[in-house]
Structures are given as C-alpha cells and as structure tokens.
Amino acid sequence: GLKTVAVTAGYITDTARSEFYSVMDAANVDLKAFTQTFYKRLCMANLEPILDTLVYLKHETSVWFEITNLIIPTHNDDLKEIDEMTRWIYKNLGSDVPIHFTGFHPDFKMMDLNPTSAEILITAHKIAKDNGLNYVYTGNIHHAKTASTYCPNCNECLIQRDWYELGEYHIKDNKCMFCDTYLAGVFPNSKGTWGRKRLPVSI
C-alpha cells in the first residue's frame, strides 16, 4: 500500500536518508521557520539540513512531498521571513510543491503565546501565491478560499475544503475538468467520503 510519513527532515542523517526515503511514497516535511535563530532557540537543531533534505527529495527521489509551516506569533510570523522562505521554495523546489501554513494554538511549553490570527495565515497564503507557488493552503482556520485547491492554469476551484469537509470536486484522470491541465500530485476521480470522523490506521 501507499507508504507515507510526516518527518522533521533535519533529524535524518545523510547516511540514512537514501535508505529511509527509498521505501516512502509520500512525506510531509515540517519547515518550522526560515531562520537559524529559530531552529537553535526553539528546536535545538539547524535549518540547513532541512533545506538540504527538501532539495534532495525534489531532485534525487520520486517521493511526493508537501511542506508544513506552523506560524507561531512573535517567533516566525515576520512577513519578510515568509516572503524569503517562499521565494526559496520556488527557486529550489519549483512551483508545484504544496505548502501548508497552519495556525498555532497555545499548548505545552508555549502557553504564554496567542493563537495565530487568521489574518496572518491568509497573508502568508497571498505571499506564497504571489511568489509563484501553485498549491498553497491555510490550516487550523475556517477559510475555504485559502484551504481549497485551484487549477494553476485556469484558476477554477478543483477541490473545495472547509476544515475537514469537502465540497466541489472537479478532477478526473489527474486533470482539471475545466481546462484539461495536468495537475501535480495524485488525485482520485471522486472525492471519497472523508470528513469529520476518525478512522483506524494500521502501521
């Protein structure tokens, strides 16, 4: 079956990386921020290995991968940083790698911070789209417009999302049903029955 994993890419050593990803079909990589200061202070790690692994995934493997960036108020919500990060993604990974900007909520050791505002997530979405990225999403907010998938050619809504709920679905044979443009990724011909429910997963 399909093998997928969510990873913090920087914790995989160079020697293990090739073997690790050789058995993966898909991965979701946390790009937690775009400054070394953030990684050292909050993660006790380094930014460079994460960027290196993203480039490796794009150019050395057939793994389908997506990027998640949790925007944390006062830590990585600077618009200049978001601009620089999405420009780097476009330049080094291309326009078709999806990025998910998700909202932070206070928990565990970061109870002193406010939740991420919808405004900053929507602004991050706009910055990424303006910088040429085709598949940009917001998460942890109710905002169907920025959570949905659009055709990069005709800009019609292909997958309408509102949190876990799916609405319109206009993809067939991995192509836009409006203009026949081939879409990056792997899509079924129908949206299925996923929604607000929990299903068991065998690992």
PDB file of C-alpha atoms in Angstrom:
ATOM      1  CA  GLY A   1       0.000   0.000   0.000  1.00  0.00           C
ATOM      2  CA  LEU A   2       0.897   3.657  -0.019  1.00  0.00           C
ATOM      3  CA  LYS A   3       3.741   4.453   2.356  1.00  0.00           C
ATOM      4  CA  THR A   4       3.759   7.938   3.797  1.00  0.00           C
ATOM      5  CA  VAL A   5       5.381   9.646   6.754  1.00  0.00           C
ATOM      6  CA  ALA A   6       5.492  13.002   8.491  1.00  0.00           C
ATOM      7  CA  VAL A   7       9.043  13.888   9.448  1.00  0.00           C
ATOM      8  CA  THR A   8      11.271  16.615  10.732  1.00  0.00           C
ATOM      9  CA  ALA A   9      13.756  16.165   7.937  1.00  0.00           C
ATOM     10  CA  GLY A  10      16.813  17.539   9.699  1.00  0.00           C
ATOM     11  CA  TYR A  11      16.938  14.646  12.145  1.00  0.00           C
ATOM     12  CA  ILE A  12      17.723  12.125   9.392  1.00  0.00           C
ATOM     13  CA  THR A  13      21.448  11.618   8.888  1.00  0.00           C
ATOM     14  CA  ASP A  14      22.953  11.738   5.412  1.00  0.00           C
ATOM     15  CA  THR A  15      23.847   8.056   5.540  1.00  0.00           C
ATOM     16  CA  ALA A  16      20.311   7.009   6.464  1.00  0.00           C
ATOM     17  CA  ARG A  17      18.441   9.395   4.186  1.00  0.00           C
ATOM     18  CA  SER A  18      18.687   7.432   0.958  1.00  0.00           C
ATOM     19  CA  GLU A  19      17.573   4.176   2.563  1.00  0.00           C
ATOM     20  CA  PHE A  20      14.806   5.900   4.527  1.00  0.00           C
ATOM     21  CA  TYR A  21      13.182   7.602   1.552  1.00  0.00           C
ATOM     22  CA  SER A  22      13.659   4.624  -0.783  1.00  0.00           C
ATOM     23  CA  VAL A  23      10.630   2.965   0.849  1.00  0.00           C
ATOM     24  CA  MET A  24       8.466   6.103   1.007  1.00  0.00           C
ATOM     25  CA  ASP A  25       5.825   7.154  -1.491  1.00  0.00           C
ATOM     26  CA  ALA A  26       4.986  10.429   0.204  1.00  0.00           C
ATOM     27  CA  ALA A  27       6.179  12.655   3.040  1.00  0.00           C
ATOM     28  CA  ASN A  28       5.090  15.781   4.847  1.00  0.00           C
ATOM     29  CA  VAL A  29       8.111  17.803   5.927  1.00  0.00           C
ATOM     30  CA  ASP A  30       7.953  20.405   8.690  1.00  0.00           C
ATOM     31  CA  LEU A  31       9.803  23.548   7.648  1.00  0.00           C
ATOM     32  CA  LYS A  32       9.330  25.163  11.024  1.00  0.00           C
ATOM     33  CA  ALA A  33      10.842  28.527  10.139  1.00  0.00           C
ATOM     34  CA  PHE A  34      13.349  30.112   7.796  1.00  0.00           C
ATOM     35  CA  THR A  35      15.964  31.364  10.258  1.00  0.00           C
ATOM     36  CA  GLN A  36      18.785  29.569  12.003  1.00  0.00           C
ATOM     37  CA  THR A  37      17.979  31.569  15.151  1.00  0.00           C
ATOM     38  CA  PHE A  38      14.540  29.953  15.402  1.00  0.00           C
ATOM     39  CA  TYR A  39      15.913  26.447  14.912  1.00  0.00           C
ATOM     40  CA  LYS A  40      18.664  26.877  17.506  1.00  0.00           C
ATOM     41  CA  ARG A  41      16.474  28.543  20.129  1.00  0.00           C
ATOM     42  CA  LEU A  42      13.252  26.548  19.816  1.00  0.00           C
ATOM     43  CA  CYS A  43      14.279  23.258  18.216  1.00  0.00           C
ATOM     44  CA  MET A  44      17.917  22.864  19.259  1.00  0.00           C
ATOM     45  CA  ALA A  45      18.587  21.981  15.628  1.00  0.00           C
ATOM     46  CA  ASN A  46      19.790  23.550  12.393  1.00  0.00           C
ATOM     47  CA  LEU A  47      17.925  24.935   9.397  1.00  0.00           C
ATOM     48  CA  GLU A  48      20.424  23.895   6.709  1.00  0.00           C
ATOM     49  CA  PRO A  49      19.826  20.098   6.902  1.00  0.00           C
ATOM     50  CA  ILE A  50      16.092  20.618   6.454  1.00  0.00           C
ATOM     51  CA  LEU A  51      16.633  22.736   3.346  1.00  0.00           C
ATOM     52  CA  ASP A  52      19.181  20.221   2.055  1.00  0.00           C
ATOM     53  CA  THR A  53      16.715  17.354   2.543  1.00  0.00           C
ATOM     54  CA  LEU A  54      13.960  19.238   0.714  1.00  0.00           C
ATOM     55  CA  VAL A  55      16.265  19.741  -2.267  1.00  0.00           C
ATOM     56  CA  TYR A  56      17.257  16.071  -2.060  1.00  0.00           C
ATOM     57  CA  LEU A  57      13.627  14.952  -2.075  1.00  0.00           C
ATOM     58  CA  LYS A  58      12.829  17.107  -5.096  1.00  0.00           C
ATOM     59  CA  HIS A  59      15.806  16.273  -7.264  1.00  0.00           C
ATOM     60  CA  GLU A  60      17.008  12.845  -6.123  1.00  0.00           C
ATOM     61  CA  THR A  61      13.804  10.898  -5.347  1.00  0.00           C
ATOM     62  CA  SER A  62      10.328  10.219  -6.696  1.00  0.00           C
ATOM     63  CA  VAL A  63       8.747  10.850  -3.272  1.00  0.00           C
ATOM     64  CA  TRP A  64       5.714  13.127  -3.364  1.00  0.00           C
ATOM     65  CA  PHE A  65       6.239  15.599  -0.532  1.00  0.00           C
ATOM     66  CA  GLU A  66       4.489  18.583   0.939  1.00  0.00           C
ATOM     67  CA  ILE A  67       5.707  21.251   3.346  1.00  0.00           C
ATOM     68  CA  THR A  68       4.020  22.397   6.546  1.00  0.00           C
ATOM     69  CA  ASN A  69       4.911  25.693   8.194  1.00  0.00           C
ATOM     70  CA  LEU A  70       3.342  26.271  11.622  1.00  0.00           C
ATOM     71  CA  ILE A  71       3.212  30.037  12.066  1.00  0.00           C
ATOM     72  CA  ILE A  72       3.895  30.956  15.700  1.00  0.00           C
ATOM     73  CA  PRO A  73       3.235  34.562  16.778  1.00  0.00           C
ATOM     74  CA  THR A  74       6.417  36.554  17.585  1.00  0.00           C
ATOM     75  CA  HIS A  75       8.647  33.624  16.569  1.00  0.00           C
ATOM     76  CA  ASN A  76       8.301  33.054  12.821  1.00  0.00           C
ATOM     77  CA  ASP A  77       5.419  35.274  11.683  1.00  0.00           C
ATOM     78  CA  ASP A  78       7.542  38.047  10.167  1.00  0.00           C
ATOM     79  CA  LEU A  79       6.241  38.707   6.654  1.00  0.00           C
ATOM     80  CA  LYS A  80       9.755  39.238   5.309  1.00  0.00           C
ATOM     81  CA  GLU A  81      10.738  35.763   6.522  1.00  0.00           C
ATOM     82  CA  ILE A  82       7.656  34.233   4.898  1.00  0.00           C
ATOM     83  CA  ASP A  83       8.492  36.041   1.667  1.00  0.00           C
ATOM     84  CA  GLU A  84      12.097  34.809   1.727  1.00  0.00           C
ATOM     85  CA  MET A  85      11.021  31.250   2.513  1.00  0.00           C
ATOM     86  CA  THR A  86       8.502  31.023  -0.298  1.00  0.00           C
ATOM     87  CA  ARG A  87      10.933  32.599  -2.769  1.00  0.00           C
ATOM     88  CA  TRP A  88      13.477  29.938  -1.771  1.00  0.00           C
ATOM     89  CA  ILE A  89      10.896  27.183  -2.280  1.00  0.00           C
ATOM     90  CA  TYR A  90      10.052  28.472  -5.763  1.00  0.00           C
ATOM     91  CA  LYS A  91      13.702  28.803  -6.765  1.00  0.00           C
ATOM     92  CA  ASN A  92      14.923  25.470  -5.360  1.00  0.00           C
ATOM     93  CA  LEU A  93      11.873  23.204  -5.439  1.00  0.00           C
ATOM     94  CA  GLY A  94       9.688  24.687  -8.170  1.00  0.00           C
ATOM     95  CA  SER A  95       6.119  25.890  -8.237  1.00  0.00           C
ATOM     96  CA  ASP A  96       4.283  22.619  -7.580  1.00  0.00           C
ATOM     97  CA  VAL A  97       5.432  21.572  -4.088  1.00  0.00           C
ATOM     98  CA  PRO A  98       2.448  22.248  -1.810  1.00  0.00           C
ATOM     99  CA  ILE A  99       2.928  24.334   1.320  1.00  0.00           C
ATOM    100  CA  HIS A 100       0.507  24.399   4.257  1.00  0.00           C
ATOM    101  CA  PHE A 101       0.507  27.426   6.573  1.00  0.00           C
ATOM    102  CA  THR A 102      -1.097  26.260   9.804  1.00  0.00           C
ATOM    103  CA  GLY A 103      -2.253  28.145  12.850  1.00  0.00           C
ATOM    104  CA  PHE A 104      -0.614  27.752  16.252  1.00  0.00           C
ATOM    105  CA  HIS A 105      -2.625  27.439  19.456  1.00  0.00           C
ATOM    106  CA  PRO A 106      -1.119  27.710  22.980  1.00  0.00           C
ATOM    107  CA  ASP A 107      -0.114  24.336  24.356  1.00  0.00           C
ATOM    108  CA  PHE A 108       2.522  22.521  26.449  1.00  0.00           C
ATOM    109  CA  LYS A 109       5.537  24.838  26.944  1.00  0.00           C
ATOM    110  CA  MET A 110       4.178  27.729  24.870  1.00  0.00           C
ATOM    111  CA  MET A 111       1.085  28.672  26.843  1.00  0.00           C
ATOM    112  CA  ASP A 112       2.167  32.320  27.023  1.00  0.00           C
ATOM    113  CA  LEU A 113       1.574  32.997  23.313  1.00  0.00           C
ATOM    114  CA  ASN A 114      -1.567  33.984  21.461  1.00  0.00           C
ATOM    115  CA  PRO A 115      -3.121  31.783  18.769  1.00  0.00           C
ATOM    116  CA  THR A 116      -2.133  32.608  15.208  1.00  0.00           C
ATOM    117  CA  SER A 117      -4.561  35.063  13.672  1.00  0.00           C
ATOM    118  CA  ALA A 118      -6.462  34.144  10.538  1.00  0.00           C
ATOM    119  CA  GLU A 119      -5.181  37.387   9.017  1.00  0.00           C
ATOM    120  CA  ILE A 120      -1.512  36.329   9.133  1.00  0.00           C
ATOM    121  CA  LEU A 121      -2.296  32.908   7.660  1.00  0.00           C
ATOM    122  CA  ILE A 122      -4.263  34.466   4.804  1.00  0.00           C
ATOM    123  CA  THR A 123      -1.472  36.996   4.229  1.00  0.00           C
ATOM    124  CA  ALA A 124       1.120  34.197   4.139  1.00  0.00           C
ATOM    125  CA  HIS A 125      -1.059  32.411   1.580  1.00  0.00           C
ATOM    126  CA  LYS A 126      -1.095  35.525  -0.625  1.00  0.00           C
ATOM    127  CA  ILE A 127       2.675  35.999  -0.350  1.00  0.00           C
ATOM    128  CA  ALA A 128       3.320  32.395  -1.406  1.00  0.00           C
ATOM    129  CA  LYS A 129       0.914  32.643  -4.349  1.00  0.00           C
ATOM    130  CA  ASP A 130       2.446  35.965  -5.434  1.00  0.00           C
ATOM    131  CA  ASN A 131       5.863  34.278  -5.349  1.00  0.00           C
ATOM    132  CA  GLY A 132       4.727  31.670  -7.859  1.00  0.00           C
ATOM    133  CA  LEU A 133       3.670  28.689  -5.749  1.00  0.00           C
ATOM    134  CA  ASN A 134       0.652  26.872  -7.204  1.00  0.00           C
ATOM    135  CA  TYR A 135      -0.561  24.804  -4.258  1.00  0.00           C
ATOM    136  CA  VAL A 136      -0.796  26.911  -1.111  1.00  0.00           C
ATOM    137  CA  TYR A 137      -3.101  26.157   1.819  1.00  0.00           C
ATOM    138  CA  THR A 138      -4.093  27.504   5.219  1.00  0.00           C
ATOM    139  CA  GLY A 139      -4.934  25.184   8.087  1.00  0.00           C
ATOM    140  CA  ASN A 140      -6.470  25.315  11.569  1.00  0.00           C
ATOM    141  CA  ILE A 141      -8.850  28.075  10.493  1.00  0.00           C
ATOM    142  CA  HIS A 142     -12.245  28.062   8.788  1.00  0.00           C
ATOM    143  CA  HIS A 143     -11.405  29.751   5.486  1.00  0.00           C
ATOM    144  CA  ALA A 144     -12.497  27.693   2.498  1.00  0.00           C
ATOM    145  CA  LYS A 145     -10.985  30.050  -0.082  1.00  0.00           C
ATOM    146  CA  THR A 146      -7.403  29.527   1.113  1.00  0.00           C
ATOM    147  CA  ALA A 147      -7.879  25.867   2.082  1.00  0.00           C
ATOM    148  CA  SER A 148      -9.033  24.809  -1.381  1.00  0.00           C
ATOM    149  CA  THR A 149      -7.131  23.608  -4.435  1.00  0.00           C
ATOM    150  CA  TYR A 150      -7.211  25.662  -7.626  1.00  0.00           C
ATOM    151  CA  CYS A 151      -6.098  24.883 -11.163  1.00  0.00           C
ATOM    152  CA  PRO A 152      -2.755  26.620 -11.781  1.00  0.00           C
ATOM    153  CA  ASN A 153      -3.836  27.327 -15.366  1.00  0.00           C
ATOM    154  CA  CYS A 154      -7.483  28.477 -15.320  1.00  0.00           C
ATOM    155  CA  ASN A 155      -7.737  29.173 -11.545  1.00  0.00           C
ATOM    156  CA  GLU A 156     -11.028  27.293 -11.167  1.00  0.00           C
ATOM    157  CA  CYS A 157     -11.665  25.704  -7.775  1.00  0.00           C
ATOM    158  CA  LEU A 158     -10.969  21.976  -8.122  1.00  0.00           C
ATOM    159  CA  ILE A 159     -11.192  20.765  -4.516  1.00  0.00           C
ATOM    160  CA  GLN A 160     -13.263  22.859  -2.141  1.00  0.00           C
ATOM    161  CA  ARG A 161     -12.297  22.435   1.501  1.00  0.00           C
ATOM    162  CA  ASP A 162     -13.622  23.860   4.738  1.00  0.00           C
ATOM    163  CA  TRP A 163     -11.578  22.342   7.542  1.00  0.00           C
ATOM    164  CA  TYR A 164     -12.281  18.600   7.124  1.00  0.00           C
ATOM    165  CA  GLU A 165     -15.309  18.999   4.874  1.00  0.00           C
ATOM    166  CA  LEU A 166     -15.017  18.544   1.106  1.00  0.00           C
ATOM    167  CA  GLY A 167     -17.336  20.407  -1.254  1.00  0.00           C
ATOM    168  CA  GLU A 168     -16.878  20.741  -5.015  1.00  0.00           C
ATOM    169  CA  TYR A 169     -14.543  18.285  -6.741  1.00  0.00           C
ATOM    170  CA  HIS A 170     -13.511  18.753 -10.377  1.00  0.00           C
ATOM    171  CA  ILE A 171     -10.581  16.423 -11.109  1.00  0.00           C
ATOM    172  CA  LYS A 172     -10.568  13.478 -13.490  1.00  0.00           C
ATOM    173  CA  ASP A 173      -7.565  11.403 -14.568  1.00  0.00           C
ATOM    174  CA  ASN A 174      -5.365  13.825 -12.608  1.00  0.00           C
ATOM    175  CA  LYS A 175      -6.511  16.716 -14.799  1.00  0.00           C
ATOM    176  CA  CYS A 176      -8.571  19.856 -14.312  1.00  0.00           C
ATOM    177  CA  MET A 177     -12.082  19.177 -15.623  1.00  0.00           C
ATOM    178  CA  PHE A 178     -12.386  22.791 -16.806  1.00  0.00           C
ATOM    179  CA  CYS A 179      -9.261  23.178 -18.971  1.00  0.00           C
ATOM    180  CA  ASP A 180      -7.658  19.691 -19.030  1.00  0.00           C
ATOM    181  CA  THR A 181      -4.426  20.880 -17.387  1.00  0.00           C
ATOM    182  CA  TYR A 182      -2.430  18.059 -15.792  1.00  0.00           C
ATOM    183  CA  LEU A 183      -2.113  18.548 -12.030  1.00  0.00           C
ATOM    184  CA  ALA A 184       0.896  17.873  -9.835  1.00  0.00           C
ATOM    185  CA  GLY A 185       0.128  15.178  -7.274  1.00  0.00           C
ATOM    186  CA  VAL A 186      -2.013  12.053  -7.207  1.00  0.00           C
ATOM    187  CA  PHE A 187      -5.779  12.548  -7.209  1.00  0.00           C
ATOM    188  CA  PRO A 188      -8.685  10.064  -7.332  1.00  0.00           C
ATOM    189  CA  ASN A 189     -11.549  10.647  -9.757  1.00  0.00           C
ATOM    190  CA  SER A 190     -14.001  11.221  -6.910  1.00  0.00           C
ATOM    191  CA  LYS A 191     -13.663  12.971  -3.589  1.00  0.00           C
ATOM    192  CA  GLY A 192     -14.496   9.967  -1.447  1.00  0.00           C
ATOM    193  CA  THR A 193     -16.259  10.089   1.898  1.00  0.00           C
ATOM    194  CA  TRP A 194     -13.642  11.683   4.151  1.00  0.00           C
ATOM    195  CA  GLY A 195     -14.888  14.245   6.623  1.00  0.00           C
ATOM    196  CA  ARG A 196     -15.240  14.889  10.337  1.00  0.00           C
ATOM    197  CA  LYS A 197     -14.548  11.398  11.615  1.00  0.00           C
ATOM    198  CA  ARG A 198     -11.749   9.236  12.913  1.00  0.00           C
ATOM    199  CA  LEU A 199     -10.729   6.068  11.134  1.00  0.00           C
ATOM    200  CA  PRO A 200      -8.333   3.358  12.339  1.00  0.00           C
ATOM    201  CA  VAL A 201      -4.974   3.228  10.584  1.00  0.00           C
ATOM    202  CA  SER A 202      -2.697   0.181  10.650  1.00  0.00           C
ATOM    203  CA  ILE A 203       1.037   0.916  10.802  1.00  0.00           C
TER     204      ILE A 203
END
